[in-house]
Coordinates of C-alpha atoms and ligand atoms in Angstrom, one line a residue:
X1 CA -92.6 101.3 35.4
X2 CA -93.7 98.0 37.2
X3 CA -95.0 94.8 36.0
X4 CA -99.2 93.9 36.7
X5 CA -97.7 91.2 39.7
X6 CA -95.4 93.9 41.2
X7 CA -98.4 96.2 41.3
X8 CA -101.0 94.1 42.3
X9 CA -98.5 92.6 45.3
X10 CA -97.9 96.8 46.2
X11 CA -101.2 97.3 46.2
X12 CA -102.0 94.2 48.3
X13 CA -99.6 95.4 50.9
X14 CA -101.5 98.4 51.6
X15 CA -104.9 96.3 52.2
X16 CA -106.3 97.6 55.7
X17 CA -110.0 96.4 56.9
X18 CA -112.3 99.1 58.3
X19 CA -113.1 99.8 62.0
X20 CA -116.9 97.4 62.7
X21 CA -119.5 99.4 63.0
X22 CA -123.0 98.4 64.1
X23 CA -126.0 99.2 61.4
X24 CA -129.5 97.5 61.3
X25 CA -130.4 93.9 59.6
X26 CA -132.4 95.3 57.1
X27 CA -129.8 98.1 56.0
X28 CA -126.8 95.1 55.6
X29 CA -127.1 93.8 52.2
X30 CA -124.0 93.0 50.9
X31 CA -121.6 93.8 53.9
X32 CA -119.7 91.7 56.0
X33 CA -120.3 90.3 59.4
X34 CA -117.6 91.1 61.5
X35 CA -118.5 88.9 64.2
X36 CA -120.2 85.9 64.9
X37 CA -123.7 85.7 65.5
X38 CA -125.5 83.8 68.0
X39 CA -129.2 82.5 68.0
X40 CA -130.9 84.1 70.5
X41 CA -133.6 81.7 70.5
X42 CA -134.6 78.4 69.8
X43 CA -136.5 78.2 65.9
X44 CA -138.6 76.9 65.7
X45 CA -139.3 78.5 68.8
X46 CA -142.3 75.5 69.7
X47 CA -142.8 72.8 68.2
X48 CA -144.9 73.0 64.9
X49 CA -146.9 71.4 63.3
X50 CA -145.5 70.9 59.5
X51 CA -149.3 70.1 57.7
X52 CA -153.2 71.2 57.9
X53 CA -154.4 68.6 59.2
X54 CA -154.8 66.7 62.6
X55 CA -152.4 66.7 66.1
X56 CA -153.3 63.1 67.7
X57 CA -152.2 61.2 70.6
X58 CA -151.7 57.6 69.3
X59 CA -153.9 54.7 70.7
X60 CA -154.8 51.5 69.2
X61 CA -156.7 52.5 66.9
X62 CA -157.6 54.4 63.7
X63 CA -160.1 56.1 65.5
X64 CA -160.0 59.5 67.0
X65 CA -162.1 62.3 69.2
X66 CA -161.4 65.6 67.9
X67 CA -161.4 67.7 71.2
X68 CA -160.8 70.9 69.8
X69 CA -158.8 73.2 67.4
X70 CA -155.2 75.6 67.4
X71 CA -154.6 77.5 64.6
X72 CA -151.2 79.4 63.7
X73 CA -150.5 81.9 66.3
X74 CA -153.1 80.3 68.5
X75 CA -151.3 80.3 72.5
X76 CA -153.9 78.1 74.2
X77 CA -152.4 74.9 75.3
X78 CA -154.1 71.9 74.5
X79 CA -153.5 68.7 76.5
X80 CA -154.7 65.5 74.7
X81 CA -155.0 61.9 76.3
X82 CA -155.1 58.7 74.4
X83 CA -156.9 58.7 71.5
X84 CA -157.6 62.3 71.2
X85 CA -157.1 64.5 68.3
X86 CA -157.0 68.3 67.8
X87 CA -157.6 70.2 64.3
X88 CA -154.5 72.1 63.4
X89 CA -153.1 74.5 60.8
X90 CA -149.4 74.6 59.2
X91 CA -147.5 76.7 61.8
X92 CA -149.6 75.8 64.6
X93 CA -148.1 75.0 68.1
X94 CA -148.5 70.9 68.1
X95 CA -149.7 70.2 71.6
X96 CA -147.0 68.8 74.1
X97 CA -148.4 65.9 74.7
X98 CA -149.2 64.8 70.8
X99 CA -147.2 62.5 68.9
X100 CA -148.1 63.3 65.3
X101 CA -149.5 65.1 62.7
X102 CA -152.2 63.8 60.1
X103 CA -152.5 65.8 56.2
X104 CA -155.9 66.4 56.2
X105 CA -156.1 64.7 52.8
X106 CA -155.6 61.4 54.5
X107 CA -158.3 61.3 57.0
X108 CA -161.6 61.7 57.0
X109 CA -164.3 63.2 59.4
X110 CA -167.7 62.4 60.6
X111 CA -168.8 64.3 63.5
X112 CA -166.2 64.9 66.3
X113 CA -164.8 61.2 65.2
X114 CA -161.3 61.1 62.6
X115 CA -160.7 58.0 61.0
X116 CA -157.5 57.7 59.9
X117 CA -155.5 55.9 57.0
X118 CA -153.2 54.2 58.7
X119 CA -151.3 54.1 61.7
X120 CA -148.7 57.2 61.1
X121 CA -145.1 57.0 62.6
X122 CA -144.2 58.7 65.8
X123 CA -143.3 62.5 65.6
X124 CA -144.6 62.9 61.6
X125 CA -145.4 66.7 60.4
X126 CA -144.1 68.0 63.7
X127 CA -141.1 70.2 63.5
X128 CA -139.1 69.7 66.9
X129 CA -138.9 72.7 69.0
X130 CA -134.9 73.8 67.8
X131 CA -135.0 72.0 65.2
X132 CA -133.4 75.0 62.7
X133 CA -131.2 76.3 65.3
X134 CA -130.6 75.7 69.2
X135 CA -130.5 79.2 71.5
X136 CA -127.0 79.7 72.1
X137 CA -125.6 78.8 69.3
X138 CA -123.6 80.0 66.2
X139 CA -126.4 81.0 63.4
X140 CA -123.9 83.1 60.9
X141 CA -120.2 83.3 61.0
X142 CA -118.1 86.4 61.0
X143 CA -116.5 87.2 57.6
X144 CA -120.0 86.3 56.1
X145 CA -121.4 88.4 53.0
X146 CA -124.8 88.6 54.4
X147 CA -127.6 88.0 51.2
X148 CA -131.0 88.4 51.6
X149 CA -131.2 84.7 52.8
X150 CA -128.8 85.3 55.6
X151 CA -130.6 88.9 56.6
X152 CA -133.6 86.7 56.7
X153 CA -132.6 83.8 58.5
X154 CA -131.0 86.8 61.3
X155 CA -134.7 88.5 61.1
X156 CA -136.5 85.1 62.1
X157 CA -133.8 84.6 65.0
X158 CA -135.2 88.5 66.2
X159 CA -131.7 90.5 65.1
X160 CA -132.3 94.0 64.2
X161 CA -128.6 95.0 64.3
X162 CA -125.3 93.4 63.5
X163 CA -121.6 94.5 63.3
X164 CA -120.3 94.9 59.7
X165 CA -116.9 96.3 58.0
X166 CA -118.2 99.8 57.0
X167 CA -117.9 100.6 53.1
X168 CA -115.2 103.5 52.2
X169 CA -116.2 106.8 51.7
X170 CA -115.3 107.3 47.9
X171 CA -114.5 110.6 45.7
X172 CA -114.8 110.3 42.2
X173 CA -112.4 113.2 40.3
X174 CA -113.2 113.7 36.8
X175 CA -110.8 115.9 35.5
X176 CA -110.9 117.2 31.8
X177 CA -111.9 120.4 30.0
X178 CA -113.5 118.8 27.1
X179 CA -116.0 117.0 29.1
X180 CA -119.8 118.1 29.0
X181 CA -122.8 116.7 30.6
X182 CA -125.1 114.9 28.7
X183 CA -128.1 116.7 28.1
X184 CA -125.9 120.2 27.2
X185 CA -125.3 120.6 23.5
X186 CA -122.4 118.6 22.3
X187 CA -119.8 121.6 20.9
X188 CA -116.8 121.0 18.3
X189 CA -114.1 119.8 20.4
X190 CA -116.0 118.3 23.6
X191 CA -117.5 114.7 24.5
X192 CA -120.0 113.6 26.6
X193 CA -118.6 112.9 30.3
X194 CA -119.1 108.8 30.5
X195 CA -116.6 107.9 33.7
X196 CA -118.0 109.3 36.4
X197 CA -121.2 107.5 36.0
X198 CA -118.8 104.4 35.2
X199 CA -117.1 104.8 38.0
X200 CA -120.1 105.9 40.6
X201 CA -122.6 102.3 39.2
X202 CA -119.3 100.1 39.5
X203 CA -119.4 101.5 43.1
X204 CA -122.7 101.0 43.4
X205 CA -122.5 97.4 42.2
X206 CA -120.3 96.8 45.2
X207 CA -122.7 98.0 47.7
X208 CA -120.8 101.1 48.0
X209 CA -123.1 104.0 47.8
X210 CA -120.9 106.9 50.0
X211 CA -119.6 108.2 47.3
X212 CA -119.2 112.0 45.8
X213 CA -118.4 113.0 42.6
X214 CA -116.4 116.4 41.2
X215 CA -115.2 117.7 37.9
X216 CA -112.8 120.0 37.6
X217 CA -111.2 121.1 33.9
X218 CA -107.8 120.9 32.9
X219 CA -106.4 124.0 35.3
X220 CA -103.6 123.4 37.7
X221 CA -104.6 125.3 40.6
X222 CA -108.0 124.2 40.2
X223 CA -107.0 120.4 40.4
X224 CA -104.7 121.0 43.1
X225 CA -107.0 122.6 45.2
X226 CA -110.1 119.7 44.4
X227 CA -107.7 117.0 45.6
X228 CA -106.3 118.8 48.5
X229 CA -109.8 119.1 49.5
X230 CA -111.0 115.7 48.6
X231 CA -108.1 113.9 50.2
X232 CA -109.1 115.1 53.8
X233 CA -112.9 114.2 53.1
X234 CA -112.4 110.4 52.0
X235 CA -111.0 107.2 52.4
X236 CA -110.0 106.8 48.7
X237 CA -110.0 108.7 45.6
X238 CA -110.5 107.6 42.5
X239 CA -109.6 110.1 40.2
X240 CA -110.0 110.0 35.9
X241 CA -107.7 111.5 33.3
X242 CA -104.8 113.9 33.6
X243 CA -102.7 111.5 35.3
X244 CA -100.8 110.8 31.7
X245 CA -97.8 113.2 30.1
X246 CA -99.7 115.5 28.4
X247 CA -99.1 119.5 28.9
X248 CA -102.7 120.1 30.6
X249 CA -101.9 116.5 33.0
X250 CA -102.3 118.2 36.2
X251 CA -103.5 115.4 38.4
X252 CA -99.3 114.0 38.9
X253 CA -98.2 117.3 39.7
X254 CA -101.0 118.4 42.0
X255 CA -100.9 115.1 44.0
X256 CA -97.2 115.8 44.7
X257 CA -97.7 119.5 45.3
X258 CA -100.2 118.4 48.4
X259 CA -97.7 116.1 49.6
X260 CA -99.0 113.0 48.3
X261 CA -96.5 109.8 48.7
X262 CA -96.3 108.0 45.1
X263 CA -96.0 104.4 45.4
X264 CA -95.8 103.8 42.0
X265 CA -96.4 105.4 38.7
X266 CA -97.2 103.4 35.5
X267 CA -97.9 99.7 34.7
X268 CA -96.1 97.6 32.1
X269 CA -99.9 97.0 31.1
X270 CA -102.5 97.2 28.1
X271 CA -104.4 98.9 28.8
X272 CA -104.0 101.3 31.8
X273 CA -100.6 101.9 31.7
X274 CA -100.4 105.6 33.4
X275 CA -101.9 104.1 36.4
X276 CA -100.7 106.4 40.0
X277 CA -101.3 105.1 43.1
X278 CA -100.2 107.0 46.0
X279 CA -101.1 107.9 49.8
X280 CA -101.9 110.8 51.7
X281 CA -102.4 110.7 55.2
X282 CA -105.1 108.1 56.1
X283 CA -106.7 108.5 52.0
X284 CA -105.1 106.0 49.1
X285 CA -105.3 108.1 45.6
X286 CA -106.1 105.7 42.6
X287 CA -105.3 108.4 39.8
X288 CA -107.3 106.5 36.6
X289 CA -106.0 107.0 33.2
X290 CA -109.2 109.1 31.2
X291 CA -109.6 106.2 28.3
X292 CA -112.4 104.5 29.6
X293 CA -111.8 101.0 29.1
X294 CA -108.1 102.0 30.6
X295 CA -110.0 103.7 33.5
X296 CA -112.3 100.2 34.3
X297 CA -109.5 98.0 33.8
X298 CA -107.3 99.7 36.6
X299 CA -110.7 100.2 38.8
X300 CA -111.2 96.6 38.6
X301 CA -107.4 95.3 39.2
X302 CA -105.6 97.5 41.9
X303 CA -108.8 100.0 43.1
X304 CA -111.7 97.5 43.6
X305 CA -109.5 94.8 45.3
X306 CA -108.7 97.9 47.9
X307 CA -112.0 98.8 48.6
X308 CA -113.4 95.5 48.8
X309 CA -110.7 94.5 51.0
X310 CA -111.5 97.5 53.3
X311 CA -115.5 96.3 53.5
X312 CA -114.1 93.0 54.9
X313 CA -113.9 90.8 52.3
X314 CA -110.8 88.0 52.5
X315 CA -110.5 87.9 49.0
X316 CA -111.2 90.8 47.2
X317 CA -109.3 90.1 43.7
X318 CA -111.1 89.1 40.4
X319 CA -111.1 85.3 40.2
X320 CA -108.6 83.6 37.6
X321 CA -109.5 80.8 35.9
X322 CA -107.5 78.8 33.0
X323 CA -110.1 78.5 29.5
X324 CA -109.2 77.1 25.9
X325 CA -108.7 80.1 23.1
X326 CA -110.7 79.4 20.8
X327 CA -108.9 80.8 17.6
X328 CA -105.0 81.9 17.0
X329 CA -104.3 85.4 18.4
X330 CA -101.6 87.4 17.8
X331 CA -100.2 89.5 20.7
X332 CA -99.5 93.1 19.9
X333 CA -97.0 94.6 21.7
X334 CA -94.5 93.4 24.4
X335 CA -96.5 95.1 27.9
X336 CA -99.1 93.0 29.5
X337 CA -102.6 92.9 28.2
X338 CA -106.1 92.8 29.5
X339 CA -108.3 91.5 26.7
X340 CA -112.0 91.7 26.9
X341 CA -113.0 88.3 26.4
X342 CA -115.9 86.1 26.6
X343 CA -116.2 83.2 28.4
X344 CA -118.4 80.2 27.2
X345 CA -118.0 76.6 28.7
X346 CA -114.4 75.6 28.8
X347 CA -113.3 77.9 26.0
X348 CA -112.7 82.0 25.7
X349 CA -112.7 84.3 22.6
X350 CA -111.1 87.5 22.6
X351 CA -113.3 90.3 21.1
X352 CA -112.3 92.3 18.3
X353 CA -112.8 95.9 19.8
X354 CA -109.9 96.4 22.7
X355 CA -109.3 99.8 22.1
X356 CA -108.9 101.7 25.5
X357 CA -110.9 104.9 24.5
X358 CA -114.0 102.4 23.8
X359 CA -116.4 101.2 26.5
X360 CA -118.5 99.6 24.3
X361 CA -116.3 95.9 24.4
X362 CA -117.1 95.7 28.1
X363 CA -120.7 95.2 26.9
X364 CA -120.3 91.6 25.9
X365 CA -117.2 90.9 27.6
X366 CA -117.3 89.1 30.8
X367 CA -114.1 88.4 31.3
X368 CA -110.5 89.3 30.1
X369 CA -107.7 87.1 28.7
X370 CA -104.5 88.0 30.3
X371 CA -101.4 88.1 28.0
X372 CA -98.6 88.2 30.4
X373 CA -94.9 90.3 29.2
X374 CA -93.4 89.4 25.5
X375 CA -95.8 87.1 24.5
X376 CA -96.1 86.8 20.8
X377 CA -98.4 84.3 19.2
X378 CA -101.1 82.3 21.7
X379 CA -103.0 78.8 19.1
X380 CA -106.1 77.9 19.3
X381 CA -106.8 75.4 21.7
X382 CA -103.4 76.8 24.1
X383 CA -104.9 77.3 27.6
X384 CA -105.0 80.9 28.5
X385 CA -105.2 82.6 31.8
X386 CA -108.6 84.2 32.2
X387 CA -109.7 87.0 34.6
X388 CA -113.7 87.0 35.6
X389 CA -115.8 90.0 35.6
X390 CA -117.8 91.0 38.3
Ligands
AMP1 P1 -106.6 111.7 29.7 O1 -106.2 110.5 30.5 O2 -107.1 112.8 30.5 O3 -105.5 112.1 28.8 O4 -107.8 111.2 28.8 C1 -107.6 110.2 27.8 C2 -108.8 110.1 26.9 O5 -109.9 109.8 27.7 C3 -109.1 111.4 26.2 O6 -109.5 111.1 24.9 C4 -110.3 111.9 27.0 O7 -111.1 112.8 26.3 C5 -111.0 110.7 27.4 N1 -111.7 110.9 28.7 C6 -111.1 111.4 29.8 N2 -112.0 111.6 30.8 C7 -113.1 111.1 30.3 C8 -114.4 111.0 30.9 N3 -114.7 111.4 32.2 N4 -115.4 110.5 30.1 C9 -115.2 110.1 28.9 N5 -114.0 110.2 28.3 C10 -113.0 110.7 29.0
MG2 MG1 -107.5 114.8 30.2

């Protein structure tokens, strides 16, 4: 058995990035740029006029001859002399040789003659050509999660496809024989199947969708030959239950019949302690304990970290954060614990429902309190260490 730091550095040392691959702009939510991009153009690409309103060449006076009219997408060129004045529209290409742009609401109009306010300043409402970005250079950096804002911004610079970290292709292994689907008729003896879908949406959340699930019941053979086959098809598995030391445990055994490599076997942790993580050939084998909260809690620690890692992102762990307990709690038991927890402000409260075969505390939680080794009795008011959900 090793501690939480011992597995989390193991795990760590195993963190590879994915081979780039090249996908389209409006397919990259939530992946990583593995490269730089460039602007390939100037933006604006012309300059623009900012307002509805008026383009005018200044003169000495407040006096102007509207000559004529460009309107947003308008390609016309317009050449104004001293004193003249074009209509023009938000988005409009300002002619070259103007030197501001009126609001409508400050002029008025009688005939082909504007009057103006005042004099305006030189260059107001126009939007120099470049003035976002200059063709050539660096518009967003490599290692960048790209958000909608960023998959915009690319679309306005005319990008359609960019290099990202792929996201692993994931199996899902639900192993039990007292699972049933919901929907079928709950029988003495069975429960409803709840991990697989826990698993696939926290997946999901991560932008990883290339994922397969499989459920196989508590049969040797059976399990052996799922993982066998699994193992060749993906870059990880994450399998649930049957990894612990009961009779009908298969996963352990099966793993090692296949010729899996264990790299370690159980957590001084609380809970999640039957956690296996192994390797077989180019796939990592996260083998989940079947409690559910045991199951999330060793997702989010050693799996997600892995697979977040492998999509490109630098740092992949759960943040930490130190917060205020709000009330005296006494530790129970001397492995380290995981305590869903909510955060609020500068304090944290543990919740009173941390048993691992109960999902339902990571409902309100959003975050756990992390009781290191031995710990005994944490006050009110002692600063905790606190790990954020995602
Ligand atoms: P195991 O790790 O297989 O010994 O399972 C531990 C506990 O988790 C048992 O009470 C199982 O019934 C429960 N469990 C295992 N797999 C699932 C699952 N996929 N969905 C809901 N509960 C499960
Ligand atoms: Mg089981």
């Amino acid at each position: 058995m090793i501690s939480v730091e011992e597995a989390i550095l193991k795990v760590s040392s195993f963190f590879y990035k994915a081979i780039p691959i090249s996908i389209s702009v409006e397919n990259s939510l939530g992946y990583v740029l593995a490269e730089d991009v460039l602007s390939a153009i100037d933006m604006p690409p012309f300059a623009q006029s900012a307002m509805d309103g008026y383009a005018i060449k200044f003169h000495d006076s407040l006096e102007y001859t509207i000559v004529g009219e460009v309107k947003a997408g308008d390609a016309h060129v317009v050449s104004l002399k001293q004193g003249e004045a074009v209509r023009i529209f938000t988005g409009a290409p300002v002619p070259q040789t103007a030197n501001a742009v009126i609001m409508q609401e400050k002029t008025t109009v009688a005939n082909s003659t504007l009057f103006l306010e005042e004099q305006p300043k030189p260059q107001q409402n126009i939007r120099p050509q470049a003035e976002q970005i200059t063709k050539g250079s660096l518009a967003v950096s490599k290692m960048s999660i790209l958000s909608p804002s960023a998959i915009s911004y690319l679309t306005s610079l005319g990008v359609t496809a960019v290099k990202v970290f792929p996201k692993p292709k994931v199996a899902i292994v639900v192993t039990g024989s007292e699972l049933v689907q919901p929907g079928a008729p709950l029988t003495h003896g069975k429960i409803y199947e709840s991990n697989s879908i826990l698993l696939a949406n926290t997946l999901k959340k991560e932008g990883i969708i290339d994922y397969e699930i499989y459920k196989v019941v508590d049969d040797f053979k059976h399990t052996k030959t799922l993982l066998d086959e699994v193992t060749k098809k993906h870059d990880f598995v994450l399998v649930s239950g049957g990894i612990s030391v009961g009779d009908y445990d298969y996963v352990g055994k099966s793993l090692k019949e296949i010729g899996t490599e264990e790299i370690f076997y159980k957590i001084k942790q609380k809970p999640g302690k039957p956690l296996f993580f192994g390797k077989r050939a180019a796939c990592f084998v996260f083998a989940l304990p079947g409690n559910p909260a045991s199951a999330l809690t060793c997702f989010y620690m050693y799996a997600l970290p892995m697979l977040r890692y492998y999509s490109g992102i630098e740092k992949p762990h759960l943040p930490r954060v130190n917060r205020k307990l709000s009330h005296n709690y006494t530790v129970n038991g001397i492995r380290a614990q995981f305590l869903k927890a909510v955060v609020k402000g500068h304090s944290v409260s543990v919740l009173s429902q941390q048993s691992s075969a109960m999902i339902s505390g990571f409902i309100e939680a959003n975050a756990y309190v992390f009781v290191p080794e031995f710990s005994t009795e944490i006050n009110e008011n002692e600063s905790v260490e606190v790990i954020l959900l995602p």
